[in-house]
Tab-separated table of C-alpha atoms in Angstrom:
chain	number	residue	atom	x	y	z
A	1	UNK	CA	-44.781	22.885	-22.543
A	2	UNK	CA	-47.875	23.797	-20.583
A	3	UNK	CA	-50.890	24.598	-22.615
A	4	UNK	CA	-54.482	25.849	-21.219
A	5	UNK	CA	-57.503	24.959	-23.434
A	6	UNK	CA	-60.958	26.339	-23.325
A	7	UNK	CA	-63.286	23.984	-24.436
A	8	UNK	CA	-66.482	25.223	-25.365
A	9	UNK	CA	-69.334	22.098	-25.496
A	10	UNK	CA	-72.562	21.493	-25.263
A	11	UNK	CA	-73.978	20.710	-22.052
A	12	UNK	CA	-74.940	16.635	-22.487
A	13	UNK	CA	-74.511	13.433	-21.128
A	14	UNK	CA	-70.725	11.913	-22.369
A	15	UNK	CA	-69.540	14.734	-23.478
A	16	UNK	CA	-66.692	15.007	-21.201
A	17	UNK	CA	-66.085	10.762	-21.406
A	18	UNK	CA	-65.821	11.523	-25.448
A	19	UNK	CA	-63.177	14.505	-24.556
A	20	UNK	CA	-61.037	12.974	-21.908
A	21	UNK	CA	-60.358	9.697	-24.092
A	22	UNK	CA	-59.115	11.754	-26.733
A	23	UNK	CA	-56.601	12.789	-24.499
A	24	UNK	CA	-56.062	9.751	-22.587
A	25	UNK	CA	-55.601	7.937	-26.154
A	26	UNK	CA	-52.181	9.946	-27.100
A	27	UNK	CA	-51.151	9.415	-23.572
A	28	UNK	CA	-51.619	12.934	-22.634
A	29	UNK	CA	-51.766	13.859	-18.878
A	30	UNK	CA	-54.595	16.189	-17.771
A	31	UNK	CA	-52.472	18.648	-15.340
A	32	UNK	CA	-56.206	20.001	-14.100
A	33	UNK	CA	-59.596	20.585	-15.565
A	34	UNK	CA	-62.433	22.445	-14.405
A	35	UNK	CA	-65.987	22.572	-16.051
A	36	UNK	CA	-68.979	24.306	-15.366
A	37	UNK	CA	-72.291	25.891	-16.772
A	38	UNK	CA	-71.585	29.468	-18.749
A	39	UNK	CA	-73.410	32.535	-19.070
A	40	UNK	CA	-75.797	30.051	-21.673
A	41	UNK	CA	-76.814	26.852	-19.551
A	42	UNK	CA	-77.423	24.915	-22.818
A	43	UNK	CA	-73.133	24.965	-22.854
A	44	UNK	CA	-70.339	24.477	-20.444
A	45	UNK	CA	-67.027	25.408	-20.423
A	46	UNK	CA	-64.357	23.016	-19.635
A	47	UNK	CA	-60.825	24.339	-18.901
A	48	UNK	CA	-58.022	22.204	-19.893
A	49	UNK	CA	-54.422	22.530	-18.228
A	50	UNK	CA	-52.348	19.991	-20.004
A	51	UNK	CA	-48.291	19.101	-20.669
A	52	UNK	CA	-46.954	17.747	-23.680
A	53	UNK	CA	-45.296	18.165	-27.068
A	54	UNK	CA	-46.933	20.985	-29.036
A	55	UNK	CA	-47.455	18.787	-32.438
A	56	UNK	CA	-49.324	16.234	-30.719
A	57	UNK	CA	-51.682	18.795	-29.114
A	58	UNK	CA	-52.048	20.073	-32.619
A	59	UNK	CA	-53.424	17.135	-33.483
A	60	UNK	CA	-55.405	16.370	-30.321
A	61	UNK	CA	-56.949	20.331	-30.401
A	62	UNK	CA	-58.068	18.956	-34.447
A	63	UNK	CA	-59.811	15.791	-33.171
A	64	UNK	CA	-61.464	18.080	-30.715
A	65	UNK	CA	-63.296	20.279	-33.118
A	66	UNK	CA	-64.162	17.160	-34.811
A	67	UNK	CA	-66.480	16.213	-32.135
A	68	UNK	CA	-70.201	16.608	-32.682
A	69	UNK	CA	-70.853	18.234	-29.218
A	70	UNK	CA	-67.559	20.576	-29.079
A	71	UNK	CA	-68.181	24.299	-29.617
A	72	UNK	CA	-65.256	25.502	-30.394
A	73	UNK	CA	-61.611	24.878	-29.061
A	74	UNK	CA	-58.790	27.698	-28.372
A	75	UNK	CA	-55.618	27.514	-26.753
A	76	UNK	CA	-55.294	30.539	-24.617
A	77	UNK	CA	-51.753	29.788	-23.300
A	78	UNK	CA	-49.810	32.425	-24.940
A	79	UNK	CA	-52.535	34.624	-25.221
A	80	UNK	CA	-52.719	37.877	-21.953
A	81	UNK	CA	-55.356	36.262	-19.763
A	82	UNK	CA	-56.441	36.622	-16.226
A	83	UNK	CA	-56.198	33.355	-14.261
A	84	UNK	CA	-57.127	31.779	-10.852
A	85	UNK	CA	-57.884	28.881	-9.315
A	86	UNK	CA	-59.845	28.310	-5.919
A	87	UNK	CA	-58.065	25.766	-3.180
A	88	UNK	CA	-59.722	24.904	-0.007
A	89	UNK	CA	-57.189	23.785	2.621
A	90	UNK	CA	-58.230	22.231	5.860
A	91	UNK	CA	-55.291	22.897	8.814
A	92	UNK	CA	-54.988	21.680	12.522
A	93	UNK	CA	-55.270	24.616	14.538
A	94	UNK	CA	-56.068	25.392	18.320
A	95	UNK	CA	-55.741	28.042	20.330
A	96	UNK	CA	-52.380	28.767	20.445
A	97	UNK	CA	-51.999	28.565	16.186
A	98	UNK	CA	-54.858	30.044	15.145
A	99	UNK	CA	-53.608	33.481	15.159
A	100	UNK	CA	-50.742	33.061	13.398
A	101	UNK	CA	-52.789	30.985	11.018
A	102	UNK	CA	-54.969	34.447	10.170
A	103	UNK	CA	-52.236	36.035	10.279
A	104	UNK	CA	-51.402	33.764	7.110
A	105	UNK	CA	-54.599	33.867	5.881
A	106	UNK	CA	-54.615	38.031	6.091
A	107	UNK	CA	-51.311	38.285	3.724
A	108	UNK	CA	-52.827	35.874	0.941
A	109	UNK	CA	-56.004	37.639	1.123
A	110	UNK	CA	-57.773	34.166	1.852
A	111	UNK	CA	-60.757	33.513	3.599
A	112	UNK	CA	-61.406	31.581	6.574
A	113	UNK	CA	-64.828	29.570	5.983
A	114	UNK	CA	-64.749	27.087	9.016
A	115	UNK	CA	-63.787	26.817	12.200
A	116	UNK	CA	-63.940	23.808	14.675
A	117	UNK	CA	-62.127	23.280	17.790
A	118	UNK	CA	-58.882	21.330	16.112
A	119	UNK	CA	-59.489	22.832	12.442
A	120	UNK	CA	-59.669	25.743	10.357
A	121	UNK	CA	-61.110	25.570	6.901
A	122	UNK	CA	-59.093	28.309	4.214
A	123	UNK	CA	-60.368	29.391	1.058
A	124	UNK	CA	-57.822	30.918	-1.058
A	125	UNK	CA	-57.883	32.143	-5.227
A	126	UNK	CA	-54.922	33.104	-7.295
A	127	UNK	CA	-52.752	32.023	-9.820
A	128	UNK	CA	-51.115	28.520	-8.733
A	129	UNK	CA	-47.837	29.991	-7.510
A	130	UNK	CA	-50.192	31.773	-4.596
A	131	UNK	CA	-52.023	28.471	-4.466
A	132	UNK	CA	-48.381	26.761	-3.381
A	133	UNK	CA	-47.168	29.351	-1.527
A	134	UNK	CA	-50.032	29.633	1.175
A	135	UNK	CA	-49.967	25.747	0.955
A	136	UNK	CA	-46.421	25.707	2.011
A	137	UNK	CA	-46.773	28.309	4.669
A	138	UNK	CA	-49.544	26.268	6.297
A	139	UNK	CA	-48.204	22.748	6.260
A	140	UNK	CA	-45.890	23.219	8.851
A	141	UNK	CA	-49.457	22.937	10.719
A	142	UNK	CA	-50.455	19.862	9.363
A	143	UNK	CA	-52.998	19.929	6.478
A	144	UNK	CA	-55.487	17.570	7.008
A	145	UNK	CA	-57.476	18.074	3.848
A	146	UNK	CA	-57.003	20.318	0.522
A	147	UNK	CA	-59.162	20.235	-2.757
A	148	UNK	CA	-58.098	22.438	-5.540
A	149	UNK	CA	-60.774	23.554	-8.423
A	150	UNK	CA	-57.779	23.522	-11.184
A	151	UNK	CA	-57.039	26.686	-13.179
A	152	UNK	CA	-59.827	28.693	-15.025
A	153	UNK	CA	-58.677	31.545	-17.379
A	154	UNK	CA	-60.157	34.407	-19.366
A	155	UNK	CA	-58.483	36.572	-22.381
A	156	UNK	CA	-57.798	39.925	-21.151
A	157	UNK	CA	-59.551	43.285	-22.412
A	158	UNK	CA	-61.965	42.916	-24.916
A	159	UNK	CA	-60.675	39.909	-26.477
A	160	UNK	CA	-63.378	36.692	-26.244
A	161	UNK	CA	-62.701	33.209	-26.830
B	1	UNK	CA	-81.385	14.215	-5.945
B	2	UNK	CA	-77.891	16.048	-6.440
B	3	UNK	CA	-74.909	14.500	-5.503
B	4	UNK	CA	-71.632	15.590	-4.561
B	5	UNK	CA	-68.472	12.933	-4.968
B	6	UNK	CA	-65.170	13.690	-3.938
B	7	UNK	CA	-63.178	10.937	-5.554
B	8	UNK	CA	-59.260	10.898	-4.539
B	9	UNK	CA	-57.206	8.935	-7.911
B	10	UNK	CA	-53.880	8.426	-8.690
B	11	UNK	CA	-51.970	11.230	-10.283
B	12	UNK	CA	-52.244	9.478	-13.833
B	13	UNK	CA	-52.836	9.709	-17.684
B	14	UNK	CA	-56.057	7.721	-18.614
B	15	UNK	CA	-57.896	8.088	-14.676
B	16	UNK	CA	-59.985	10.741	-15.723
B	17	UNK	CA	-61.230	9.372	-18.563
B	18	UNK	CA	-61.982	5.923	-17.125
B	19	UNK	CA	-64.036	7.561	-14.491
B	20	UNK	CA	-66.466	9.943	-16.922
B	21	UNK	CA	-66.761	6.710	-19.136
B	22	UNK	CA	-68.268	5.295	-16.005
B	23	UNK	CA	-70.868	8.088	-15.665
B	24	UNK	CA	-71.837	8.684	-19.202
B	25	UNK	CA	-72.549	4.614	-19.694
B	26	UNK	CA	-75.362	5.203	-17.636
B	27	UNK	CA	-76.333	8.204	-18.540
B	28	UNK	CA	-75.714	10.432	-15.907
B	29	UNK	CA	-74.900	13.875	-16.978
B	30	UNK	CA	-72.293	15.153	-15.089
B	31	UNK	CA	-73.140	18.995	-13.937
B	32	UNK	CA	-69.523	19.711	-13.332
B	33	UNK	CA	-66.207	18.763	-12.483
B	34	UNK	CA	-63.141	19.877	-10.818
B	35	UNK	CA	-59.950	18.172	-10.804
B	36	UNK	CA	-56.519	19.380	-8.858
B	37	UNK	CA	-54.224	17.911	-7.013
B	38	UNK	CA	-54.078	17.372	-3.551
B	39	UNK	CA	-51.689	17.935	-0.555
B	40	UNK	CA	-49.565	14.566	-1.832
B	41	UNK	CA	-48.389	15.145	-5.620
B	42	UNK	CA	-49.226	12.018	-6.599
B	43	UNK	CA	-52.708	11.911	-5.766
B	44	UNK	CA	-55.696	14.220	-7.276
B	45	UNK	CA	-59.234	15.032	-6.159
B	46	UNK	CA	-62.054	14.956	-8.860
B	47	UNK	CA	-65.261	16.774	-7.160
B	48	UNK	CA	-68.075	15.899	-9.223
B	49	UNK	CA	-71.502	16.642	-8.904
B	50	UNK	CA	-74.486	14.372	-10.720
B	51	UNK	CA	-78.197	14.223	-10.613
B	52	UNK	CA	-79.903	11.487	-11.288
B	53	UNK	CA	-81.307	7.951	-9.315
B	54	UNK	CA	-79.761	7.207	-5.913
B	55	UNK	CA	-80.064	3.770	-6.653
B	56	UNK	CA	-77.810	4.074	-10.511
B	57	UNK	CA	-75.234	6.297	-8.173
B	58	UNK	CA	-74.756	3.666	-5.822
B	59	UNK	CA	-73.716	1.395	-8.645
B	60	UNK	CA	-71.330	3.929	-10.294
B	61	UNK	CA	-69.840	4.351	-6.832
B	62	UNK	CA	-69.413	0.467	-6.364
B	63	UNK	CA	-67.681	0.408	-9.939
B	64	UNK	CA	-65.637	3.512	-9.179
B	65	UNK	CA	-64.225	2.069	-6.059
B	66	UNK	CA	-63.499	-1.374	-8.751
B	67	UNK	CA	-61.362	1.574	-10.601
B	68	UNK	CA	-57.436	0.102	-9.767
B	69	UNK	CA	-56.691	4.012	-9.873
B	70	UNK	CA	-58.955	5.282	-7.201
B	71	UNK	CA	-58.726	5.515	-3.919
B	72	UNK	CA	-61.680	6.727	-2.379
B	73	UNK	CA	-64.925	8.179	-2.835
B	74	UNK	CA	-67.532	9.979	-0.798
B	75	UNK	CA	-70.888	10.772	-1.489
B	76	UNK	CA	-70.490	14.568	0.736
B	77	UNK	CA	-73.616	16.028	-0.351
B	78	UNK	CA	-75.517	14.981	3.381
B	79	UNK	CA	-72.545	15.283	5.435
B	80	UNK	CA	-71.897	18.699	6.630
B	81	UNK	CA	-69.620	20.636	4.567
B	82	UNK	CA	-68.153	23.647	3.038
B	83	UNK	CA	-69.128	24.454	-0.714
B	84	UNK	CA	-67.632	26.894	-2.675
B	85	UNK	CA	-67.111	27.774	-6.527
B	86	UNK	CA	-65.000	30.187	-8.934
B	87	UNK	CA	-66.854	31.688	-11.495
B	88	UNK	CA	-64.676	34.454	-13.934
B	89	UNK	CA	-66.830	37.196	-15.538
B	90	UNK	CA	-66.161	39.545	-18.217
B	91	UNK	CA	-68.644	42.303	-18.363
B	92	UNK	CA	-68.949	44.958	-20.640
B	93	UNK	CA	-68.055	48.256	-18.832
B	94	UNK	CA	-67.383	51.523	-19.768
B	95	UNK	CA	-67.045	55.331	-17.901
B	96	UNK	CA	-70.999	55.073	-16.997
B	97	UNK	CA	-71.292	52.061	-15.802
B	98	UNK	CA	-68.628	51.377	-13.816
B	99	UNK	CA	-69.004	52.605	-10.379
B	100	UNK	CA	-72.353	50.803	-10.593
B	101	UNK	CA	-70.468	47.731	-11.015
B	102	UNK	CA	-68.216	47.935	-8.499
B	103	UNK	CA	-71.199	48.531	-6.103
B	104	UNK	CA	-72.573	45.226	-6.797
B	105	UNK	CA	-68.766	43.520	-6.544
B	106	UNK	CA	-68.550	45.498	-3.545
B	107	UNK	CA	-71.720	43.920	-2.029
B	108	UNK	CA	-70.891	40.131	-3.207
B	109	UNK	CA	-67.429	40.734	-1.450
B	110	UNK	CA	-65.805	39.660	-5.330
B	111	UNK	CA	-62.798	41.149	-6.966
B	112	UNK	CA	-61.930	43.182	-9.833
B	113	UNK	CA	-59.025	41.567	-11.486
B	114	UNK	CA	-58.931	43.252	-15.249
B	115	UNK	CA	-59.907	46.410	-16.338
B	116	UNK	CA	-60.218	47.482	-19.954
B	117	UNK	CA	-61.764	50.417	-21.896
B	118	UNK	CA	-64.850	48.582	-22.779
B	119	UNK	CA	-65.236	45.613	-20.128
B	120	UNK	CA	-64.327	44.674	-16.448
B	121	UNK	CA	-63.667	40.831	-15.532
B	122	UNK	CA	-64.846	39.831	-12.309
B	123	UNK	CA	-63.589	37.110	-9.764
B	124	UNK	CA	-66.411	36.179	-7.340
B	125	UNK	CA	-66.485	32.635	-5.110
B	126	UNK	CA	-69.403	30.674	-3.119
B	127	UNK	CA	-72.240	28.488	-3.523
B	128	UNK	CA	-74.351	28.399	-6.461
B	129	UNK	CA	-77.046	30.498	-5.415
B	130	UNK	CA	-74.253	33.207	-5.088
B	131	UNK	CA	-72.633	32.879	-8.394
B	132	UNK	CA	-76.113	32.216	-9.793
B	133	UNK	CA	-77.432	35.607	-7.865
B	134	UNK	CA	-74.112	38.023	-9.182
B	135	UNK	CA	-74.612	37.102	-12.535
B	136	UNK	CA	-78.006	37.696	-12.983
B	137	UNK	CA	-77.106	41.514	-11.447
B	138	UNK	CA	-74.330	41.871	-13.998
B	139	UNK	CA	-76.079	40.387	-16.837
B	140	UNK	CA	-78.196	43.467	-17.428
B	141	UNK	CA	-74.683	45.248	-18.333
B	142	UNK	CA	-74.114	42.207	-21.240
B	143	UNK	CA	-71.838	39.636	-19.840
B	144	UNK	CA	-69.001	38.942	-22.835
B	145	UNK	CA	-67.789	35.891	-21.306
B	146	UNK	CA	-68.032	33.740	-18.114
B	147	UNK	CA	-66.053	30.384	-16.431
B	148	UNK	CA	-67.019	28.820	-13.608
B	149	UNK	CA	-64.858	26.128	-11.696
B	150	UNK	CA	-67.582	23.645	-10.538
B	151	UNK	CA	-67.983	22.984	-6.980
B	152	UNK	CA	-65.506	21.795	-4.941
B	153	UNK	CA	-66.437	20.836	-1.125
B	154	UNK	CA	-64.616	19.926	2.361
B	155	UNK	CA	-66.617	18.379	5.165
B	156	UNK	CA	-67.277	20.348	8.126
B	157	UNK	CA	-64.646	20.113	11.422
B	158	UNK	CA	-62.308	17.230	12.324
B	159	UNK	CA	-63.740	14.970	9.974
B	160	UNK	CA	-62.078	13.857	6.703
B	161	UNK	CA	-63.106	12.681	3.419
């Protein structure tokens, strides 16, 4: 069972060691995580996509809130949220593919950011299906390069975490 | 001096942790990190981006590439390359605000993706000073909740990390 956490924490030095042990302890794989600065720069956000059994992230999610520096916890999995991730994806191109490579890029709504005489840079946001589908589509042109910022969510409507 | 790492691992419980263990021994505060996987399944990128003394960083990188789970890692923040980051924001929005608010996503070339009767959420990417720049604009409307990615970067043209 997938689960996505959002880990509220302060914004200090080890916080994230302290946080990734806990889950490297029960042996639990970190699918993706993302964490950044929020609207308060005194706290991140951290954004947690991991697998496992549900009891053991029960008890995981507990040990969480019982670290000094964690804000709150809240699994937002089966809540209605909004998700995306960002991808860039670096493809061989030259003249004669780079057409049908926007022509690509134009259906997934991506963006081309850079363009050199062998290469085009892509960025691309959606949900990860979108993500794999545009990755597919372009790797019969040989990526040479693709980072992907894992999965950020937010509850919909006027629902806060 | 900010630093960006792009640090290719093996697919594998435990990595992550290892590596922020690494940073927060020294005490270097990580300002954010992004972790997906790549083009190969078995192998994930970690962007991270630190401040602190070139000369500590150097050290962290020797011990990182000691890591048996890593791969690689670059220090991209003087090559040339392509920066972006994927910040989610839920503003409060209602009848009289919103066309104002769709002016400024309008100008910042962002996205709606959730409307509600009281708030819009808001998917915008770039560099810093963007993301920085749209959510001072939309914080005069009250910002309910925000989540941003952390950077993740490419270099420029035929070069690989």
């Amino acid at each position: 069972m997938k689960h996505t956490l959002a880990v509220l924490v302060e914004n200090k030095s080890g916080v994230l060691a302290r946080v990734a042990v806990l889950f490297s302890r029960r042996g639990y794989n970190i699918d993706s995580l993302a964490v950044g600065v929020t609207e308060d720069p005194t706290i991140s956000r951290m954004t947690i996509v991991v697998r496992g059994d549900d009891h053991v992230l029960e008890q995981v999610t507990k040990q969480l809130n019982k670290l000094i520096d964690v804000i709150k916890v809240t699994d937002i999995s089966s809540d209605e949220s909004v998700e995306r991730e960002l991808a860039l994806i670096k493809v061989t191109a030259d003249a004669n593919t780079r057409s049908e490579i926007i022509q690509i890029v134009d259906i997934f709504r991506a963006r081309i950011i850079d363009v050199a005489a062998k290469s085009m840079t892509i960025e691309v946001t959606g949900d990860e299906e979108k993500i794999v589908g545009i990755e597919q589509l372009l790797s019969s042109f040989g990526i040479k390069e693709m980072v992907r910022t894992g999965k950020v969510a937010l509850t919909r409507g006027i629902k806060s975490v």
